[in-house]
Amino acid sequence: MKNKKRFMIDAHLDLAMNAIEWNRDLRQSVYSIRDRENGMNDKLDRGKGTVSLPQLREGNIGLVVATQIARYVEPQTPLPGWNSPEIAWGISQGQLAWYKAMEEQGEMVQITNGKELDKHIALWFDEEQDNSSKPVGYVLSLEGADSLINLSYLEKAYANGLRVCGPAHYGPGRYAPGTGEKGGLTAMGKDLLKEMDSLGMILDITHLTDQGFNEGTDMYQGPIWASHHNCRKHVQHQRQLNDDQIKVLIERGAVIGGAFDTWMLVNNWVRGVDDPKQRNVYMELIIDHFDHICQLAGNTDHIAIGSDLDGAFGKEQSPFNLDTISDLQSLENPLKQRGYTDEDIDKIFYKNWLEFLSKAWKE
Ligand SMILES: [Zn+2]
């Protein structure tokens, strides 16, 4: 069967977290995983997942940025996390081991440089081959740097294929305070950025505080992106980008991945209470965020997909007209109706990320 769907890149998925912490075998279809979780209630999103490898292939999403994620928490911190950086490192290494096992089975393939990227893209554009035989490519990213026990661990991580790091996540962080916090990068965070720069890594500014954003973009010499980030103009929360930040990112040649967490698509979403249908949260709301960035940029070069689907939430916190991640393909017509050309849609679906990576990894 030839695949007539457009190619897609999703720049933010917590695949290994779902495997290791949610105990999901992502080789199975989303529907099998939901069945398996029938009756479980240890997490809000049990039985409501939307992402797995077969659904990525079904959606012609052949390349993703996939995370390692493990937070360190001080005693009495309300956020979930691990009690020492060493434990967090261990969890992140379990996640890496899962990615490696998927590679050994031909389910996934790690992409770390321009040559591998070109080869992988050529494979996915080969229409003679069925998608079911193609490994899903992944660029390895660390979301929140807490698990790096010290900077020597960044070098170990780089040797294992890590190419992107976002120093912050939610809450206080060892390297940078994240969403919901105030203040700038810690001394360790500033050293981390210098080390990332010398390794030629990509800085993901997602989840930084406003001060952290300013410090990070001032300090960092190398490539910067915002893997999963919407606009504060439409959702009034520090988690989203304000216009000044968007302008800085445009100036730096960044790409901003539109996220599909309902909390990031509408104002005042109440987690665990609100219902996507009742709040009328549908996928196409992302186009308002895209439009706004395009107006500030004067072009369509800086928008793309960073869905964050199954990022510790499932269907209960995803647009009501999205059943699985493969439904992202249905954005094509609404984008056309909003005036985006064929070329613009390809840019949003994959070309902007592809170009960013090709440029970042030029020898
Ligand atoms: Zn995130």
Short mmCIF file of C-alpha atoms and ligand atoms in Angstrom, two decimals:
data_model
loop_
_atom_site.label_atom_id
_atom_site.label_comp_id
_atom_site.label_asym_id
_atom_site.label_seq_id
_atom_site.Cartn_x
_atom_site.Cartn_y
_atom_site.Cartn_z
CA MET A 1 0.00 0.00 0.00
CA LYS A 2 1.45 3.33 -0.99
CA ASN A 3 1.22 6.17 1.43
CA LYS A 4 -0.43 9.27 0.04
CA LYS A 5 -0.35 11.14 3.32
CA ARG A 6 2.06 13.98 3.76
CA PHE A 7 5.20 13.23 5.71
CA MET A 8 5.19 14.57 9.26
CA ILE A 9 7.68 15.30 12.01
CA ASP A 10 6.54 15.64 15.62
CA ALA A 11 9.16 17.38 17.75
CA HIS A 12 7.90 16.41 21.17
CA LEU A 13 6.83 12.98 22.39
CA ASP A 14 7.61 11.35 25.73
CA LEU A 15 7.71 7.85 24.22
CA ALA A 16 10.10 6.23 26.69
CA MET A 17 8.31 7.72 29.71
CA ASN A 18 5.14 6.02 28.46
CA ALA A 19 7.02 2.76 28.05
CA ILE A 20 8.93 2.78 31.32
CA GLU A 21 6.64 4.61 33.75
CA TRP A 22 3.23 3.92 32.20
CA ASN A 23 4.25 0.36 31.32
CA ARG A 24 3.01 0.71 27.75
CA ASP A 25 4.32 -1.55 24.99
CA LEU A 26 4.32 1.04 22.23
CA ARG A 27 4.79 -1.64 19.55
CA GLN A 28 1.10 -2.39 20.12
CA SER A 29 -1.67 -0.31 18.62
CA VAL A 30 -3.18 2.44 20.73
CA TYR A 31 -6.38 0.36 20.90
CA SER A 32 -4.61 -2.70 22.35
CA ILE A 33 -2.85 -0.53 24.92
CA ARG A 34 -6.19 1.02 25.91
CA ASP A 35 -7.73 -2.45 26.29
CA ARG A 36 -4.85 -3.59 28.45
CA GLU A 37 -5.42 -0.59 30.77
CA ASN A 38 -9.12 -1.20 31.09
CA GLY A 39 -10.10 -0.85 34.75
CA MET A 40 -6.81 0.69 35.87
CA ASN A 41 -7.06 3.99 37.71
CA ASP A 42 -3.55 4.69 39.00
CA LYS A 43 -3.24 7.56 36.50
CA LEU A 44 -5.85 9.94 35.02
CA ASP A 45 -5.03 8.93 31.46
CA ARG A 46 -5.27 5.14 31.81
CA GLY A 47 -7.04 3.62 28.83
CA LYS A 48 -6.92 7.00 27.05
CA GLY A 49 -3.56 6.97 25.28
CA THR A 50 -3.30 8.33 21.73
CA VAL A 51 0.30 7.50 20.72
CA SER A 52 2.08 4.30 19.74
CA LEU A 53 4.46 3.25 16.98
CA PRO A 54 1.76 1.75 14.70
CA GLN A 55 -0.27 4.98 14.97
CA LEU A 56 2.82 7.07 14.15
CA ARG A 57 3.32 4.97 11.02
CA GLU A 58 -0.38 5.22 10.17
CA GLY A 59 -0.06 9.01 10.37
CA ASN A 60 3.10 8.97 8.22
CA ILE A 61 4.95 10.53 11.17
CA GLY A 62 8.34 9.03 10.41
CA LEU A 63 10.52 11.22 12.59
CA VAL A 64 10.00 12.43 16.13
CA VAL A 65 11.97 14.18 18.80
CA ALA A 66 11.68 11.72 21.67
CA THR A 67 12.52 12.53 25.24
CA GLN A 68 14.24 11.22 28.27
CA ILE A 69 12.57 12.79 31.28
CA ALA A 70 13.21 12.32 35.01
CA ARG A 71 12.80 15.07 37.58
CA TYR A 72 14.67 15.37 40.87
CA VAL A 73 12.47 16.51 43.77
CA GLU A 74 13.38 17.89 47.18
CA PRO A 75 11.47 16.44 50.17
CA GLN A 76 7.85 17.68 50.35
CA THR A 77 7.80 18.85 46.72
CA PRO A 78 4.26 18.28 45.47
CA LEU A 79 5.42 17.37 41.94
CA PRO A 80 6.10 13.74 41.07
CA GLY A 81 9.80 12.99 40.77
CA TRP A 82 12.81 11.11 42.05
CA ASN A 83 14.57 11.58 45.36
CA SER A 84 18.13 11.97 44.09
CA PRO A 85 19.76 13.03 40.83
CA GLU A 86 21.36 9.57 40.73
CA ILE A 87 17.93 7.88 40.76
CA ALA A 88 16.73 10.30 38.06
CA TRP A 89 19.81 9.40 35.98
CA GLY A 90 18.97 5.72 36.44
CA ILE A 91 15.42 6.29 35.20
CA SER A 92 16.69 8.24 32.19
CA GLN A 93 19.05 5.34 31.41
CA GLY A 94 16.14 2.89 31.62
CA GLN A 95 14.36 5.06 29.08
CA LEU A 96 17.43 5.05 26.85
CA ALA A 97 17.67 1.26 27.16
CA TRP A 98 14.07 1.00 25.92
CA TYR A 99 14.85 3.18 22.86
CA LYS A 100 17.89 0.97 22.16
CA ALA A 101 15.77 -2.18 22.44
CA MET A 102 13.31 -0.66 19.94
CA GLU A 103 16.25 0.01 17.63
CA GLU A 104 17.47 -3.56 17.87
CA GLN A 105 14.04 -4.73 16.73
CA GLY A 106 13.92 -2.31 13.81
CA GLU A 107 10.99 -0.44 15.38
CA MET A 108 12.92 2.81 15.78
CA VAL A 109 16.21 4.33 14.65
CA GLN A 110 18.23 7.05 16.35
CA ILE A 111 19.13 10.06 14.22
CA THR A 112 22.17 12.03 15.38
CA ASN A 113 23.62 13.78 12.33
CA GLY A 114 22.86 15.15 8.89
CA LYS A 115 23.90 12.02 7.04
CA GLU A 116 21.61 9.77 9.08
CA LEU A 117 18.85 12.34 8.70
CA ASP A 118 19.08 12.40 4.89
CA LYS A 119 19.13 8.61 4.71
CA HIS A 120 16.13 8.31 7.01
CA ILE A 121 14.07 10.88 5.14
CA ALA A 122 14.85 9.12 1.84
CA LEU A 123 13.58 5.85 3.33
CA TRP A 124 10.30 7.42 4.40
CA PHE A 125 9.82 9.04 1.00
CA ASP A 126 10.38 5.69 -0.72
CA GLU A 127 6.85 4.89 -1.82
CA GLU A 128 7.78 1.37 -2.90
CA GLN A 129 8.13 0.41 0.74
CA ASP A 130 5.22 0.05 3.08
CA ASN A 131 5.35 2.19 6.21
CA SER A 132 4.92 -0.90 8.39
CA SER A 133 8.49 -1.93 7.54
CA LYS A 134 10.00 1.48 8.31
CA PRO A 135 11.55 2.31 11.67
CA VAL A 136 10.30 5.50 13.30
CA GLY A 137 13.28 7.85 13.53
CA TYR A 138 13.99 9.67 16.76
CA VAL A 139 16.18 12.56 17.75
CA LEU A 140 16.97 12.12 21.44
CA SER A 141 16.15 15.06 23.70
CA LEU A 142 16.36 15.53 27.45
CA GLU A 143 13.35 17.38 28.91
CA GLY A 144 14.54 18.92 32.17
CA ALA A 145 18.24 18.38 32.93
CA ASP A 146 17.87 17.31 36.59
CA SER A 147 19.02 13.76 35.83
CA LEU A 148 22.48 14.93 34.73
CA ILE A 149 24.26 14.26 38.03
CA ASN A 150 26.98 16.70 36.98
CA LEU A 151 28.27 18.07 33.68
CA SER A 152 30.38 15.00 32.94
CA TYR A 153 27.05 13.19 32.51
CA LEU A 154 26.14 15.48 29.63
CA GLU A 155 29.11 14.10 27.76
CA LYS A 156 28.02 10.53 28.52
CA ALA A 157 24.53 11.43 27.32
CA TYR A 158 25.90 13.01 24.15
CA ALA A 159 27.91 9.86 23.46
CA ASN A 160 24.62 7.94 23.77
CA GLY A 161 23.05 10.14 21.09
CA LEU A 162 21.56 13.05 23.02
CA ARG A 163 21.37 16.03 20.67
CA VAL A 164 18.83 18.34 22.32
CA CYS A 165 18.33 19.51 25.90
CA GLY A 166 15.74 21.68 27.58
CA PRO A 167 17.22 22.52 30.99
CA ALA A 168 13.83 23.10 32.65
CA HIS A 169 10.50 21.32 33.07
CA TYR A 170 7.89 21.98 35.77
CA GLY A 171 8.88 23.28 39.18
CA PRO A 172 12.28 24.13 40.62
CA GLY A 173 15.10 22.56 38.66
CA ARG A 174 18.74 21.88 39.41
CA TYR A 175 19.78 23.70 36.23
CA ALA A 176 16.88 26.05 35.63
CA PRO A 177 13.52 26.78 37.26
CA GLY A 178 10.64 25.70 35.03
CA THR A 179 6.98 26.35 34.39
CA GLY A 180 5.24 27.79 37.44
CA GLU A 181 8.48 29.19 38.90
CA LYS A 182 10.37 32.46 38.78
CA GLY A 183 14.05 33.34 38.45
CA GLY A 184 16.89 32.56 36.11
CA LEU A 185 19.29 29.77 35.29
CA THR A 186 21.29 28.39 38.20
CA ALA A 187 25.10 28.55 38.13
CA MET A 188 25.03 24.90 37.04
CA GLY A 189 22.54 25.82 34.33
CA LYS A 190 24.85 28.44 32.90
CA ASP A 191 27.70 25.92 32.81
CA LEU A 192 25.37 23.42 31.17
CA LEU A 193 24.60 25.84 28.35
CA LYS A 194 28.30 26.48 27.75
CA GLU A 195 28.95 22.75 27.59
CA MET A 196 25.98 22.17 25.26
CA ASP A 197 27.30 24.94 23.04
CA SER A 198 30.72 23.35 22.83
CA LEU A 199 29.10 20.02 21.89
CA GLY A 200 27.00 21.72 19.18
CA MET A 201 23.71 20.69 20.76
CA ILE A 202 20.26 22.21 20.23
CA LEU A 203 18.84 24.23 23.13
CA ASP A 204 15.12 23.68 23.71
CA ILE A 205 13.86 26.81 25.47
CA THR A 206 10.50 25.21 26.28
CA HIS A 207 9.52 25.36 29.98
CA LEU A 208 12.05 28.07 30.89
CA THR A 209 10.84 30.99 32.99
CA ASP A 210 10.74 34.40 31.30
CA GLN A 211 14.04 35.29 32.96
CA GLY A 212 15.49 31.91 31.99
CA PHE A 213 14.35 32.51 28.41
CA ASN A 214 16.18 35.85 28.30
CA GLU A 215 19.35 34.47 29.87
CA GLY A 216 19.29 31.36 27.70
CA THR A 217 18.76 33.18 24.42
CA ASP A 218 21.41 35.78 25.36
CA MET A 219 24.00 33.20 26.37
CA TYR A 220 23.47 30.43 23.88
CA GLN A 221 25.41 30.70 20.63
CA GLY A 222 24.12 27.54 18.96
CA PRO A 223 20.75 26.54 17.51
CA ILE A 224 17.62 27.18 19.59
CA TRP A 225 14.12 25.81 19.18
CA ALA A 226 10.88 25.68 21.14
CA SER A 227 9.79 22.08 20.74
CA HIS A 228 6.27 22.41 22.19
CA HIS A 229 5.04 25.90 22.81
CA ASN A 230 1.94 27.93 22.01
CA CYS A 231 1.23 31.68 22.14
CA ARG A 232 0.48 33.72 25.23
CA LYS A 233 -1.72 35.98 23.10
CA HIS A 234 -4.28 33.16 22.97
CA VAL A 235 -3.58 31.35 26.23
CA GLN A 236 -2.62 33.77 28.99
CA HIS A 237 -0.06 31.81 30.96
CA GLN A 238 3.68 32.06 31.36
CA ARG A 239 3.94 28.54 29.88
CA GLN A 240 3.20 30.10 26.48
CA LEU A 241 5.40 32.47 24.46
CA ASN A 242 4.80 36.20 24.55
CA ASP A 243 5.29 38.33 21.43
CA ASP A 244 8.74 39.58 22.43
CA GLN A 245 9.88 36.00 22.94
CA ILE A 246 8.43 34.91 19.62
CA LYS A 247 10.28 37.78 17.91
CA VAL A 248 13.58 36.71 19.52
CA LEU A 249 12.98 33.15 18.36
CA ILE A 250 12.20 34.28 14.81
CA GLU A 251 15.40 36.33 14.80
CA ARG A 252 17.35 33.27 15.91
CA GLY A 253 15.88 31.10 13.16
CA ALA A 254 14.00 28.96 15.67
CA VAL A 255 11.04 26.73 14.92
CA ILE A 256 8.15 26.59 17.39
CA GLY A 257 6.22 23.33 17.73
CA GLY A 258 2.47 23.71 18.27
CA ALA A 259 1.28 21.60 21.22
CA PHE A 260 -2.08 19.81 21.48
CA ASP A 261 -2.52 19.63 25.24
CA THR A 262 -5.98 21.20 25.78
CA TRP A 263 -4.43 23.16 28.66
CA MET A 264 -2.31 24.95 26.05
CA LEU A 265 -5.12 25.54 23.56
CA VAL A 266 -7.71 27.34 25.71
CA ASN A 267 -7.65 29.58 28.75
CA ASN A 268 -8.40 28.36 32.26
CA TRP A 269 -8.44 24.64 31.53
CA VAL A 270 -8.99 22.74 34.79
CA ARG A 271 -7.02 19.49 34.75
CA GLY A 272 -8.96 16.40 35.70
CA VAL A 273 -12.25 18.33 35.69
CA ASP A 274 -12.85 19.90 32.28
CA ASP A 275 -13.92 17.81 29.31
CA PRO A 276 -12.59 18.56 25.79
CA LYS A 277 -16.00 18.20 24.16
CA GLN A 278 -17.81 20.26 26.76
CA ARG A 279 -15.11 22.97 26.55
CA ASN A 280 -15.19 22.68 22.73
CA VAL A 281 -11.44 22.15 22.35
CA TYR A 282 -10.69 20.92 18.84
CA MET A 283 -7.42 20.45 16.95
CA GLU A 284 -7.89 23.42 14.63
CA LEU A 285 -7.47 25.87 17.52
CA ILE A 286 -3.74 25.41 16.95
CA ILE A 287 -4.09 27.36 13.70
CA ASP A 288 -4.77 30.57 15.67
CA HIS A 289 -1.38 30.10 17.32
CA PHE A 290 0.24 29.37 13.95
CA ASP A 291 -1.39 32.46 12.41
CA HIS A 292 -0.11 34.68 15.17
CA ILE A 293 3.50 33.51 14.79
CA CYS A 294 3.26 33.88 11.00
CA GLN A 295 1.96 37.45 11.38
CA LEU A 296 4.95 38.33 13.57
CA ALA A 297 7.38 36.59 11.21
CA GLY A 298 5.84 37.62 7.90
CA ASN A 299 6.26 34.04 6.69
CA THR A 300 5.47 30.40 7.54
CA ASP A 301 9.05 29.38 8.34
CA HIS A 302 8.80 29.14 12.12
CA ILE A 303 5.77 26.96 12.86
CA ALA A 304 5.52 23.19 13.09
CA ILE A 305 4.22 20.33 15.20
CA GLY A 306 5.41 19.47 18.72
CA SER A 307 2.27 17.69 19.80
CA ASP A 308 3.24 16.51 23.32
CA LEU A 309 0.44 13.93 22.98
CA ASP A 310 0.50 11.38 25.82
CA GLY A 311 2.73 13.77 27.76
CA ALA A 312 1.22 12.51 31.03
CA PHE A 313 -2.29 13.07 29.66
CA GLY A 314 -4.47 11.26 27.16
CA LYS A 315 -7.82 11.73 25.44
CA GLU A 316 -9.23 13.41 28.56
CA GLN A 317 -6.91 16.36 27.87
CA SER A 318 -6.57 16.23 24.06
CA PRO A 319 -8.77 17.85 21.40
CA PHE A 320 -12.09 15.98 21.16
CA ASN A 321 -11.68 15.42 17.39
CA LEU A 322 -8.35 13.64 17.86
CA ASP A 323 -8.57 9.93 18.63
CA THR A 324 -4.98 8.97 17.91
CA ILE A 325 -1.87 10.86 16.86
CA SER A 326 -2.47 9.80 13.23
CA ASP A 327 -5.40 12.25 13.21
CA LEU A 328 -2.92 15.14 13.08
CA GLN A 329 -3.05 14.51 9.32
CA SER A 330 -6.58 15.91 9.27
CA LEU A 331 -5.19 19.42 9.89
CA GLU A 332 -4.45 19.61 6.18
CA ASN A 333 -7.87 20.79 4.99
CA PRO A 334 -8.50 23.29 7.78
CA LEU A 335 -5.06 24.77 7.06
CA LYS A 336 -5.97 25.06 3.38
CA GLN A 337 -9.23 26.77 4.30
CA ARG A 338 -7.30 29.26 6.40
CA GLY A 339 -5.17 30.19 3.39
CA TYR A 340 -2.09 28.06 3.86
CA THR A 341 -0.63 26.85 0.56
CA ASP A 342 0.52 23.31 -0.20
CA GLU A 343 4.08 24.41 0.43
CA ASP A 344 3.11 26.05 3.75
CA ILE A 345 1.43 22.85 4.90
CA ASP A 346 4.53 20.81 4.09
CA LYS A 347 6.59 23.34 6.05
CA ILE A 348 4.32 22.93 9.07
CA PHE A 349 4.12 19.16 8.76
CA TYR A 350 7.85 18.52 8.33
CA LYS A 351 9.95 20.89 6.25
CA ASN A 352 10.61 23.52 8.91
CA TRP A 353 11.94 20.94 11.38
CA LEU A 354 13.86 19.16 8.65
CA GLU A 355 15.51 22.34 7.48
CA PHE A 356 16.32 23.35 11.06
CA LEU A 357 18.00 20.01 11.76
CA SER A 358 19.87 20.00 8.44
CA LYS A 359 21.24 23.46 9.20
CA ALA A 360 22.08 22.64 12.83
CA TRP A 361 23.95 19.50 11.77
CA LYS A 362 25.82 20.90 8.79
CA GLU A 363 29.44 19.75 9.11
ZN ZN B 1 6.80 19.55 28.22
#
